[in-house]
mmCIF file of C-alpha atoms in Angstrom:
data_model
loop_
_atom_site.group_PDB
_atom_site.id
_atom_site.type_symbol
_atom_site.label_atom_id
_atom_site.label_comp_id
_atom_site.label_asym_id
_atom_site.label_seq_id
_atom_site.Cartn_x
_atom_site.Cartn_y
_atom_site.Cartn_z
ATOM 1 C CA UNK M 1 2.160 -49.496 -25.924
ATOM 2 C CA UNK M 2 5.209 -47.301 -26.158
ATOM 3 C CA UNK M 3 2.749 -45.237 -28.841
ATOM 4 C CA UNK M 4 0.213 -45.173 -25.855
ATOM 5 C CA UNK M 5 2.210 -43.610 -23.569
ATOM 6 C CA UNK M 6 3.610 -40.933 -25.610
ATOM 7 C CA UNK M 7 0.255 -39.949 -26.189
ATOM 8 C CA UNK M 8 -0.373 -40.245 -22.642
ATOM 9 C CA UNK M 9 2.141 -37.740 -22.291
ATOM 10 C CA UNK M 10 1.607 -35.459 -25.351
ATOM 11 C CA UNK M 11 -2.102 -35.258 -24.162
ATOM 12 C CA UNK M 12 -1.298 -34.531 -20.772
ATOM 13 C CA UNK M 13 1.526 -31.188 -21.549
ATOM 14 C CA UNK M 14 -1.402 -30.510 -23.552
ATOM 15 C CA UNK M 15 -3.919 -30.343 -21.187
ATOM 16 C CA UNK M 16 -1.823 -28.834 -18.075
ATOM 17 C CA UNK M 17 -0.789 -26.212 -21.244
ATOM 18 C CA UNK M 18 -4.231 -25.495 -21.032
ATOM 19 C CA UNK M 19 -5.503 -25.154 -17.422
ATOM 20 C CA UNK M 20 -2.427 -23.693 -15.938
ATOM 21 C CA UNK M 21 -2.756 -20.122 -15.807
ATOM 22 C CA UNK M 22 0.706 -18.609 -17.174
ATOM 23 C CA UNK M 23 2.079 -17.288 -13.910
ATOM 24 C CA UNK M 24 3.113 -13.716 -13.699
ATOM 25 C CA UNK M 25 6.456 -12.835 -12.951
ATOM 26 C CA UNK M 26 6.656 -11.257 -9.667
ATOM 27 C CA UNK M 27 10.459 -10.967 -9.509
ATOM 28 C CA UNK M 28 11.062 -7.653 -10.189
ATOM 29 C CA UNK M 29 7.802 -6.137 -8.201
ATOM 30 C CA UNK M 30 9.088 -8.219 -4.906
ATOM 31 C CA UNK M 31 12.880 -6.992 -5.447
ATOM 32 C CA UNK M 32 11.234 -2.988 -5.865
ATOM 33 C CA UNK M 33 7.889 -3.163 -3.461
ATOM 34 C CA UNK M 34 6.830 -0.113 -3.897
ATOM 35 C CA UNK M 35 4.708 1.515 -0.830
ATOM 36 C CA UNK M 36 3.568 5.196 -3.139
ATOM 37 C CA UNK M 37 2.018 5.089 -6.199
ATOM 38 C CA UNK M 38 1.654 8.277 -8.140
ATOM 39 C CA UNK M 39 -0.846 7.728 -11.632
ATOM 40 C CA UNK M 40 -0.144 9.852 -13.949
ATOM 41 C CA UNK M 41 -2.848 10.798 -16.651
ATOM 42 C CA UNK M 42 -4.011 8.466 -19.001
ATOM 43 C CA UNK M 43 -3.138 7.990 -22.573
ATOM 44 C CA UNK M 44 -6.437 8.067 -24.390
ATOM 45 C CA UNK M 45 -5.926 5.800 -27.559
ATOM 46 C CA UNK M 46 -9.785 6.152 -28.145
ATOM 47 C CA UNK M 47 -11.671 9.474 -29.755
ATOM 48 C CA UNK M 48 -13.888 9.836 -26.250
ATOM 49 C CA UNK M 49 -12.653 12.549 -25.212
ATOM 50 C CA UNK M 50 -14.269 12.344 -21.622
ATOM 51 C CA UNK M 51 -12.919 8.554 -20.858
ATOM 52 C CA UNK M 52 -9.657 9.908 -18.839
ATOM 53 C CA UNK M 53 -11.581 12.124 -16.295
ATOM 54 C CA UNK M 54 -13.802 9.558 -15.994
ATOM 55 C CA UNK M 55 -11.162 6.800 -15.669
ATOM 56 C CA UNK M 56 -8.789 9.030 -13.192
ATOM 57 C CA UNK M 57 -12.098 9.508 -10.766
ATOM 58 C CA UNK M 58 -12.169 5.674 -10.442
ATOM 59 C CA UNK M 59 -8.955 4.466 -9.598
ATOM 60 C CA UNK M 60 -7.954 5.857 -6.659
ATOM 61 C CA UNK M 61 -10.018 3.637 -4.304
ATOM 62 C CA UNK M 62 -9.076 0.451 -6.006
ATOM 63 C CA UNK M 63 -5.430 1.145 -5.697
ATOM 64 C CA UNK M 64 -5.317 2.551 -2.308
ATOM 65 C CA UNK M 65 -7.367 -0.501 -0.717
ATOM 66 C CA UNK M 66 -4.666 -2.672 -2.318
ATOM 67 C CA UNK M 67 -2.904 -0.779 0.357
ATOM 68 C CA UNK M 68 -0.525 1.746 -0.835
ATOM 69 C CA UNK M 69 -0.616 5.511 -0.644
ATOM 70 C CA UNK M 70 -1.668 6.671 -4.112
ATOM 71 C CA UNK M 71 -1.038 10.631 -5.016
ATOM 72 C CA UNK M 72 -3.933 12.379 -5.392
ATOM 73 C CA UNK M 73 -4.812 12.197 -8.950
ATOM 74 C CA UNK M 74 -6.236 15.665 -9.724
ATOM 75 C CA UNK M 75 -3.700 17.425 -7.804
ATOM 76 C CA UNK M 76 -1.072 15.010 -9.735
ATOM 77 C CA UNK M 77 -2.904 16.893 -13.246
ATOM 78 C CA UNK M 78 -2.282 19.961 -11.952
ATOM 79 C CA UNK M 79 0.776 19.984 -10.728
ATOM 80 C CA UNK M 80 1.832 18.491 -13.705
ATOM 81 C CA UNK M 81 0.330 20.777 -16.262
ATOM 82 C CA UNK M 82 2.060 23.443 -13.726
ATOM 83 C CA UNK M 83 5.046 22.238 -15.088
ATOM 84 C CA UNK M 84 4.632 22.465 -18.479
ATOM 85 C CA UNK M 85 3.292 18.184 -18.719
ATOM 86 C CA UNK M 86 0.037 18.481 -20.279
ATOM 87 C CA UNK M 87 0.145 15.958 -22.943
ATOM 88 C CA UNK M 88 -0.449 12.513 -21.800
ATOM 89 C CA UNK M 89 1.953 11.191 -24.460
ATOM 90 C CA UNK M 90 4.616 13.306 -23.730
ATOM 91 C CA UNK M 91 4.283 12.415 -19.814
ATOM 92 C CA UNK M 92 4.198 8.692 -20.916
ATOM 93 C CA UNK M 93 7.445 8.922 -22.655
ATOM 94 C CA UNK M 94 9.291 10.733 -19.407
ATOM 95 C CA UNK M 95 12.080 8.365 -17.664
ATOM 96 C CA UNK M 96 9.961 7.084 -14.609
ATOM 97 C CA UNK M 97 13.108 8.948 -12.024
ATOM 98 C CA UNK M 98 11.055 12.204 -12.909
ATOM 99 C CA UNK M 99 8.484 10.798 -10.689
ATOM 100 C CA UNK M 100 10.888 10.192 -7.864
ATOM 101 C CA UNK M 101 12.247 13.607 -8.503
ATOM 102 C CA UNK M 102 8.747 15.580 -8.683
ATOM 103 C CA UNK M 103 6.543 13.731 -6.684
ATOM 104 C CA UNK M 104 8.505 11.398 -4.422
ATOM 105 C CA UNK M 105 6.508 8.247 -5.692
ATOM 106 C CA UNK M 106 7.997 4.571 -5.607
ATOM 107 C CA UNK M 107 6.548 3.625 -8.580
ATOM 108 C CA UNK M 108 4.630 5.560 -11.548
ATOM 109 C CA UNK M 109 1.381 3.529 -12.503
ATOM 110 C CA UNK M 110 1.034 4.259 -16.951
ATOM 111 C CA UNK M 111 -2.680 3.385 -18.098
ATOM 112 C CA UNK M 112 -3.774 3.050 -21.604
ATOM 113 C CA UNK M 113 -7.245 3.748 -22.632
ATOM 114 C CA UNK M 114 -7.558 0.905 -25.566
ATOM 115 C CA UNK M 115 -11.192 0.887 -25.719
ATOM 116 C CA UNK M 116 -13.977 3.276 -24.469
ATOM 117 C CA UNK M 117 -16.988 2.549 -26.797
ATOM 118 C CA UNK M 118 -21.035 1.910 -26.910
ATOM 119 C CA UNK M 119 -22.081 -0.772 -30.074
ATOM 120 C CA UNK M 120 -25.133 -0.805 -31.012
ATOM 121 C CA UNK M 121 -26.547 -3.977 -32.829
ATOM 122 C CA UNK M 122 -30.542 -3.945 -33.585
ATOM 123 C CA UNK M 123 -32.289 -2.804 -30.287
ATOM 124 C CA UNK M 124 -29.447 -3.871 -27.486
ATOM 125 C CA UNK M 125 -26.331 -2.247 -27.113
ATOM 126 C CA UNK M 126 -22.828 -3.324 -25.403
ATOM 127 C CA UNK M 127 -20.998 -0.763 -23.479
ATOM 128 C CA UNK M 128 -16.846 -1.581 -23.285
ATOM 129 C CA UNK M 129 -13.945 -0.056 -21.536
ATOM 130 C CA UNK M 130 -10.502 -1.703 -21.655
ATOM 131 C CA UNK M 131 -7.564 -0.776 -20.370
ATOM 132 C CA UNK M 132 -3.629 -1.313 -20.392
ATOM 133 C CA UNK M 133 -1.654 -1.035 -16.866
ATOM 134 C CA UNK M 134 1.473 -0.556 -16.247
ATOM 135 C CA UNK M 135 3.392 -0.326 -13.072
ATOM 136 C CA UNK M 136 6.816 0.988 -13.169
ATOM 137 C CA UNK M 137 9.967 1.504 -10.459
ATOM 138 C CA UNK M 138 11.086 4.994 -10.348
ATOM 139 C CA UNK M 139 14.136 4.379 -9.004
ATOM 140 C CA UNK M 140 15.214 1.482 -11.688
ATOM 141 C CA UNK M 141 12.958 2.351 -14.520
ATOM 142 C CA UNK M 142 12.425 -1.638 -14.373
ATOM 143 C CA UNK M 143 8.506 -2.612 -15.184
ATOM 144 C CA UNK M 144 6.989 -4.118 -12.059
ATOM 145 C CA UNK M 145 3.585 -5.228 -13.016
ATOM 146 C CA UNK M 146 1.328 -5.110 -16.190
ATOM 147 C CA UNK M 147 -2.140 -5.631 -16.462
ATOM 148 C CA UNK M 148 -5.184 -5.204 -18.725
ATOM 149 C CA UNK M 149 -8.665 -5.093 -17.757
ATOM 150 C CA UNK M 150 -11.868 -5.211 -20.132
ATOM 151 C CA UNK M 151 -15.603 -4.682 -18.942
ATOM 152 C CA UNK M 152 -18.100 -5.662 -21.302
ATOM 153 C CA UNK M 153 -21.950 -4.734 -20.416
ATOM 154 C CA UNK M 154 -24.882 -5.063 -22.645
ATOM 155 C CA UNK M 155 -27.906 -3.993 -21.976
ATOM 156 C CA UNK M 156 -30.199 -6.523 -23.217
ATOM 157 C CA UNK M 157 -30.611 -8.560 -20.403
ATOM 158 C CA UNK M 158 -33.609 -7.652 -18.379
ATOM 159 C CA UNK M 159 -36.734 -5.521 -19.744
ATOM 160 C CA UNK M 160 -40.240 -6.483 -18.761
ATOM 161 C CA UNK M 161 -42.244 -9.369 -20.468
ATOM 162 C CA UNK M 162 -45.379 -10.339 -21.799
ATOM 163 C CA UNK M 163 -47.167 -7.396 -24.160
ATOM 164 C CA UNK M 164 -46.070 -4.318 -24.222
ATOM 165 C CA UNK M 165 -42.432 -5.633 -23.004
ATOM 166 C CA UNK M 166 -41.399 -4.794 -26.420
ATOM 167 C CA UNK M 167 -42.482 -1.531 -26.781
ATOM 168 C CA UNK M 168 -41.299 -0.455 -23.230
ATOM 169 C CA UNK M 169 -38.143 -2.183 -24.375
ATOM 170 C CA UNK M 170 -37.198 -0.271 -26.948
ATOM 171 C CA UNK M 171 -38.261 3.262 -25.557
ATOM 172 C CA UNK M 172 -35.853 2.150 -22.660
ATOM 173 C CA UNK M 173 -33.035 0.912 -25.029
ATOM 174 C CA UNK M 174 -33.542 4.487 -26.417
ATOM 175 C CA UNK M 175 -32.973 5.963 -23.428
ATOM 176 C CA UNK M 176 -30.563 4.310 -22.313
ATOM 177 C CA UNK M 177 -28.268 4.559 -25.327
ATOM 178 C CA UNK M 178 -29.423 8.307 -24.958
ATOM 179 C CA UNK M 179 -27.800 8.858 -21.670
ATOM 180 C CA UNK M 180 -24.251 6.578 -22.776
ATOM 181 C CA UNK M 181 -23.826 9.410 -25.547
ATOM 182 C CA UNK M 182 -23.661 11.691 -22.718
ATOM 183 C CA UNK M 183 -20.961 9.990 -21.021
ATOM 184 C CA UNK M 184 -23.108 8.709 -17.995
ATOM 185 C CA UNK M 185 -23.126 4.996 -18.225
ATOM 186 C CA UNK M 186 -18.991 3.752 -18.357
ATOM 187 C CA UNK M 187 -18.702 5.804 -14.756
ATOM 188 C CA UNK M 188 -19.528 2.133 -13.490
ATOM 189 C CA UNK M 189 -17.407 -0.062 -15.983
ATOM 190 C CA UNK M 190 -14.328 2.197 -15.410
ATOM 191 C CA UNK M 191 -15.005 1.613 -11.400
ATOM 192 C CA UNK M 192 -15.642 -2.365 -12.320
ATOM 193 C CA UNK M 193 -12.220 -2.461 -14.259
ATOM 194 C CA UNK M 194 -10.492 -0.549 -12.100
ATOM 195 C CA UNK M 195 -11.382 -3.168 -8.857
ATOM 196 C CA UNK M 196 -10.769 -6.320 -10.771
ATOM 197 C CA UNK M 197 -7.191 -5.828 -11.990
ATOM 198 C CA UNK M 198 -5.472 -5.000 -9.097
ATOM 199 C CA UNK M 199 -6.822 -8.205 -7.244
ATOM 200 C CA UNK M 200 -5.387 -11.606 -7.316
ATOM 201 C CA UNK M 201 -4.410 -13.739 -9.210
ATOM 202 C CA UNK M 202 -3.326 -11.522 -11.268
ATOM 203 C CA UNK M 203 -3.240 -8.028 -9.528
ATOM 204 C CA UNK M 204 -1.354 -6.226 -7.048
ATOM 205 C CA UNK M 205 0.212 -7.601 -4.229
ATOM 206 C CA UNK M 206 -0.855 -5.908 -0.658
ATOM 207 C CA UNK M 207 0.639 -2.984 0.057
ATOM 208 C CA UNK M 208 1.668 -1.663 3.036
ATOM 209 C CA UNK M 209 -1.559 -0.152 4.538
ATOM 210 C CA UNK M 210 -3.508 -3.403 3.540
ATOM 211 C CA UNK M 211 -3.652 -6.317 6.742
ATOM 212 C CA UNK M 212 -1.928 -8.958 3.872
ATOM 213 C CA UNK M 213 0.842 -6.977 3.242
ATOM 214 C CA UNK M 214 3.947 -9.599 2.858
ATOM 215 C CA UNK M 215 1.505 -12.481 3.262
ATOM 216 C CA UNK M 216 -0.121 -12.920 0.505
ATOM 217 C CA UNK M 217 2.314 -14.385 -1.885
ATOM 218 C CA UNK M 218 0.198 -17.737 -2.359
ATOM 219 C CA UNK M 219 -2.224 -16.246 -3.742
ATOM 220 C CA UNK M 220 -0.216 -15.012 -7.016
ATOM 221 C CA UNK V 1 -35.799 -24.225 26.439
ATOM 222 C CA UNK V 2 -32.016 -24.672 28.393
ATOM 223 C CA UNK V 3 -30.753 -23.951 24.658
ATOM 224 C CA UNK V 4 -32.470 -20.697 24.225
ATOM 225 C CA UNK V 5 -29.245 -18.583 25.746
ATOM 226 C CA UNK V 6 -26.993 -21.024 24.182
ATOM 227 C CA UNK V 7 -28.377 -20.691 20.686
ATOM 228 C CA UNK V 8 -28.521 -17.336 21.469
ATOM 229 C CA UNK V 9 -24.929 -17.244 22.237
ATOM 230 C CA UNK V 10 -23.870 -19.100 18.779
ATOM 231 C CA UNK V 11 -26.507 -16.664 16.710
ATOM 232 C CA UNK V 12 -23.879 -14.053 18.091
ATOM 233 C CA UNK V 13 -20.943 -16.001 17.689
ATOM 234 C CA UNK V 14 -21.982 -17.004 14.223
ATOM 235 C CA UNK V 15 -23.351 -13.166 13.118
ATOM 236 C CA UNK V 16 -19.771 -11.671 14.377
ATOM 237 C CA UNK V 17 -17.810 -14.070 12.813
ATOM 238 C CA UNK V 18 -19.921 -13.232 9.595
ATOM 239 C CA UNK V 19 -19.187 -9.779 9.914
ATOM 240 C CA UNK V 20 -15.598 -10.280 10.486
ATOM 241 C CA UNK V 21 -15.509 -11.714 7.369
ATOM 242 C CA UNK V 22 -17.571 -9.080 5.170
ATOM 243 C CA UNK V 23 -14.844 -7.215 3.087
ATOM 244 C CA UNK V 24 -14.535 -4.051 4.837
ATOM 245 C CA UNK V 25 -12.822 -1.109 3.169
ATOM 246 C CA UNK V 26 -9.767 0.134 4.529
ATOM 247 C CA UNK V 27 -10.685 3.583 4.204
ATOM 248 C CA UNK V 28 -13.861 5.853 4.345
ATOM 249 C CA UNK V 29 -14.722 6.878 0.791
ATOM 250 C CA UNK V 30 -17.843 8.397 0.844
ATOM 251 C CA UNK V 31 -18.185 10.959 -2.303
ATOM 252 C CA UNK V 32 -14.222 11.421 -3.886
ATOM 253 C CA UNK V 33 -14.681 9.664 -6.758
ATOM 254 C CA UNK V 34 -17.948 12.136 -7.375
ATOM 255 C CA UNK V 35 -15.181 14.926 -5.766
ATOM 256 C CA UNK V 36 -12.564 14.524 -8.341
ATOM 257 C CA UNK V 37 -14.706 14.225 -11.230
ATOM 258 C CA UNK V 38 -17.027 16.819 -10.500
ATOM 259 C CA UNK V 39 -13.780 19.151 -10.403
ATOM 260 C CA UNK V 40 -11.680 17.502 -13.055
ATOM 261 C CA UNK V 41 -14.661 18.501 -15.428
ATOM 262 C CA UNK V 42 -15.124 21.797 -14.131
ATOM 263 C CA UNK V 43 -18.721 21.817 -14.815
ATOM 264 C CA UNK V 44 -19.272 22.284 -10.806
ATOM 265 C CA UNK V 45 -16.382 23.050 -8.801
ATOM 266 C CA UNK V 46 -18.622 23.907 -6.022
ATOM 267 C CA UNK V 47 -19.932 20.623 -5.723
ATOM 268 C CA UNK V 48 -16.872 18.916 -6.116
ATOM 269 C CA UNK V 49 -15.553 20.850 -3.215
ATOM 270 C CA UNK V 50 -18.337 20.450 -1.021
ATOM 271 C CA UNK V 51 -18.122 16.567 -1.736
ATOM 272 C CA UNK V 52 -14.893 16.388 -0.514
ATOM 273 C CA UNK V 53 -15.134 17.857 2.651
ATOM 274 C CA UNK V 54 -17.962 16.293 3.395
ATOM 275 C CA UNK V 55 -15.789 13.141 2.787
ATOM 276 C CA UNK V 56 -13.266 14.257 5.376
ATOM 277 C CA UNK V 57 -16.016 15.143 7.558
ATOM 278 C CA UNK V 58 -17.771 11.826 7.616
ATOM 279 C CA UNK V 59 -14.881 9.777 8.116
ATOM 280 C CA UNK V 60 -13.301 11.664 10.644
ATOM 281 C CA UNK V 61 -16.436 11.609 12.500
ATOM 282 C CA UNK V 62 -17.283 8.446 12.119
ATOM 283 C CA UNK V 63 -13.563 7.280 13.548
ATOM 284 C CA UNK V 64 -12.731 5.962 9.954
ATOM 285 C CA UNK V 65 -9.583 6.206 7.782
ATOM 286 C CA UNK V 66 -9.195 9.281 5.855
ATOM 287 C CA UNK V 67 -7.892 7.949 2.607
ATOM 288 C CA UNK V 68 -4.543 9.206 0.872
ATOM 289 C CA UNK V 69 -4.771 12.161 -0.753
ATOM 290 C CA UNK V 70 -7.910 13.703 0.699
ATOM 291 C CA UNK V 71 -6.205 15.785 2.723
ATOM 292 C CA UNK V 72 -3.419 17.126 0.328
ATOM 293 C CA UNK V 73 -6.500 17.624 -1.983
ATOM 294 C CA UNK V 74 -8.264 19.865 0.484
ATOM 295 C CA UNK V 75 -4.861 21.838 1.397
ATOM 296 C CA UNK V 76 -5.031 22.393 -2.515
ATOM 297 C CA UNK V 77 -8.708 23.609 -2.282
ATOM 298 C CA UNK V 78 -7.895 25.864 0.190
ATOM 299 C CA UNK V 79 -4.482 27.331 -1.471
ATOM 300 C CA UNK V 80 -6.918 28.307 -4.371
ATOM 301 C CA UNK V 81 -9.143 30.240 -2.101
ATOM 302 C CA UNK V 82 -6.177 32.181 -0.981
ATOM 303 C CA UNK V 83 -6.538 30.427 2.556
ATOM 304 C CA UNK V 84 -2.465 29.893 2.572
ATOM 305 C CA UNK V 85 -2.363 28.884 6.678
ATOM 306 C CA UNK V 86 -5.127 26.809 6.049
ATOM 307 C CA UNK V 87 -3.184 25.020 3.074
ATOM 308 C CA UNK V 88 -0.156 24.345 4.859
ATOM 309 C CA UNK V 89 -2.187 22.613 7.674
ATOM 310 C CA UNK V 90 -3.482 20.151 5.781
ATOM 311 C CA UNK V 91 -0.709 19.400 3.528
ATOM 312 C CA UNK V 92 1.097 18.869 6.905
ATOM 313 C CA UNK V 93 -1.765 16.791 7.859
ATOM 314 C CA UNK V 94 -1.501 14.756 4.774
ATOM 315 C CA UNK V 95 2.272 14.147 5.302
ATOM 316 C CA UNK V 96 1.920 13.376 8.765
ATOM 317 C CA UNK V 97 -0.975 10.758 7.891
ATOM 318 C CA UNK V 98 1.232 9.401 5.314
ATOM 319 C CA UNK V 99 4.557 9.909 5.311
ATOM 320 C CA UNK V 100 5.012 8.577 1.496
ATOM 321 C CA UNK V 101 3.900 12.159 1.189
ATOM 322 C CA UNK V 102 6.697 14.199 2.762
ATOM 323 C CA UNK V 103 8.268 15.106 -0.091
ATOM 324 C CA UNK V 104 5.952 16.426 -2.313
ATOM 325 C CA UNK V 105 3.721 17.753 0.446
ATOM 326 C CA UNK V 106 7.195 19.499 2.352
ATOM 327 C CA UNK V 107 7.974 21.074 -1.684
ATOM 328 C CA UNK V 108 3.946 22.705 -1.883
ATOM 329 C CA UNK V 109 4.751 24.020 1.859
ATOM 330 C CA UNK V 110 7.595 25.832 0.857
ATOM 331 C CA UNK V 111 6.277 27.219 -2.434
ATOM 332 C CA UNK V 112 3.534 28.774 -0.142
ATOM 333 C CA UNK V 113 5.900 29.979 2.211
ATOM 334 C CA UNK V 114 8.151 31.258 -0.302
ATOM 335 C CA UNK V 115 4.919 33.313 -1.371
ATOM 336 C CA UNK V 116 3.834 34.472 1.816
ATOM 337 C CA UNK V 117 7.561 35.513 2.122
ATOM 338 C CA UNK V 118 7.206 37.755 -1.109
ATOM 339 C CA UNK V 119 6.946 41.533 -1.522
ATOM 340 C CA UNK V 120 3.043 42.611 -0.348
ATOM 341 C CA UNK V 121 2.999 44.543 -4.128
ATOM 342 C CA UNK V 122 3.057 41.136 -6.023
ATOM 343 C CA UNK V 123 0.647 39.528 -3.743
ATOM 344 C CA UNK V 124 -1.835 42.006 -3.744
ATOM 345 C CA UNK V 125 -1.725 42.403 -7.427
ATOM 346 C CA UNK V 126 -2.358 38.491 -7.647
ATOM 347 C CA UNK V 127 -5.235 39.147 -5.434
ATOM 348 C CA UNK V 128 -6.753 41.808 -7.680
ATOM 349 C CA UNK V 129 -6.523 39.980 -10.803
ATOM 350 C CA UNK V 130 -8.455 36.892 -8.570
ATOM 351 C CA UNK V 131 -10.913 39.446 -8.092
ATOM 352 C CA UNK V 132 -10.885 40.306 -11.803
ATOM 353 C CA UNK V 133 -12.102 36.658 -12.812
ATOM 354 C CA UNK V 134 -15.444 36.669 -13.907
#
């Protein structure tokens, strides 16, 4: 009996190990709410060369419908490079103050590029972006949020059927992985990567300029 | 037949609440993200440009948010054209929209100022070598 229960219990701490989604620690962002966000430009740890322009274009939007005011990321490049901060590495490794200093911002938002790649297997190929986020306080230093997003897309799910399906498959899988070499197709996955991680559970909490600003703590 | 205004009446009731609910965007973002790539690349600045005031455009005309940055963006656009007045009225309109701005947007206003404020010899020779650019 007393061997049932401990079981009981052992499978039950196992099974609420397993559902319960380890909470994020909001501590730090709710002590440092930051209303600006300034991002800065993106470490590419991936040889695509054209993943950071690509990634920069798409993650505005997301951020600022979270609802806070988010620097305008080209003229954040420029200004940047104006001073001498060209290299993404170099701007990564800067004390997060700077960015109170040069720009203003509450908080400096670091992305990662981890993975920006097309694999082909057979006739179908699988697109993938990931990233790495990370949110920091420029007047502490302290690291308010982190997140990482991947967006996975293959392209073998539709085509037509019946004869000929194959043929007009592949000639379409041709294209198709024709136009990714040319940088076309992760425009969308960046976009899709760049919605999902700011949003709850996990995400951003609202910002000022969003209606749930300072009510939306149930949901994270 | 009574029920035909009434049902008419909850159709209404029922479509408005529906679209109260749609996820509506806090901002009008028409064609930025197309804006800042298409001038981040460089391949056509033109474009880019025209993108984003046709961006501003819509959503002022259309009584919708203008969303951060747009503005400043624009004030940049026309700094680069040599259009300095027109620069400092829209970096003032971007600080005024959103004050998180001030600082950096006040800074950019007195760099142009300080220019403006410069000998004429310097700025014409900055002009010339504009005009030297292929």
């Amino acid at each position: 009996m007393n061997k049932f229960l401990l079981w009981l219990i052992f499978a039950m701490v196992f099974i609420s190990g397993c559902t319960t989604v380890q909470k994020k620690d909001y501590s730090a962002f709710y002590a440092h709410p930051p209303r600006s966000i300034v991002v800065v430009p993106a470490l590419n740890n991936t040889t695509e060369i054209s993943a950071p322009p690509v990634f920069t274009s798409t993650i505005t939007a997301p951020l600022a419908e979270r609802g806070y005011y988010v620097f305008p990321v080209y003229l954040t490049d420029i200004l940047l490079k104006d001073i001498g901060l060209s290299e993404a590495g170099h701007i990564h490794q800067l004390p997060p103050s700077r960015f109170l200093d040069l720009f203003g911002a509450d908080a400096v938002l670091f992305v990662t590029i981890e993975d920006w790649s097309t694999k082909y297997i057979l006739i179908s190929s699988s697109v993938v972006v990931d990233m790495k986020y990370e949110l920091k306080d420029t007047r502490t230093g302290l690291s308010l949020w982190q997140g990482e997003q991947q967006v996975v897309h293959n392209s073998d799910d539709g085509g037509g059927g019946g004869e000929g399906g194959l043929i007009a498959g592949l000639i379409v899988m041709a294209v198709k992985a024709a136009i990714t070499a040319i940088t076309v197709d992760y425009m969308p996955l960046a976009r899709q990567a760049n919605q999902m991680v700011f949003l709850p559970p996990k995400g951003l909490p609202a910002g000022p300029y969003n209606p749930e600003y300072k009510t939306d703590q149930s949901k994270f | 037949m009574n029920n035909q205004p009434v049902r008419l009446v909850f159709i209404s009731i029922f479509s408005l609440s529906l679209w109260a609910c749609a996820p509506k965007s806090l901002f009008y973002w028409g064609d930025y993200e197309t804006s800042i790539y298409d001038r981040w690349i460089g391949i056509d600045n033109n474009l880019g440009e025209q993108h984003l005031q046709q961006t501003i455009t819509n959503a002022e005309q259309s009584g919708r948010k203008v969303p951060p940055g747009l503005y400043a963006d624009y004030g940049f656009m026309l700094y680069r054209r040599g259009n300095l007045d027109g620069a400092i009225a829209y970096f003032d309109k971007e600080r005024k929209t959103f004050p998180e701005s001030s600082l950096l947007m006040s800074k950019l206003i007195d760099k142009i100022h300080e220019k403006q404020k410069s000998p004429p010899a310097q700025d014409s020779q900055s002009t010339s070598e504009e005009g030297k650019k292929p």
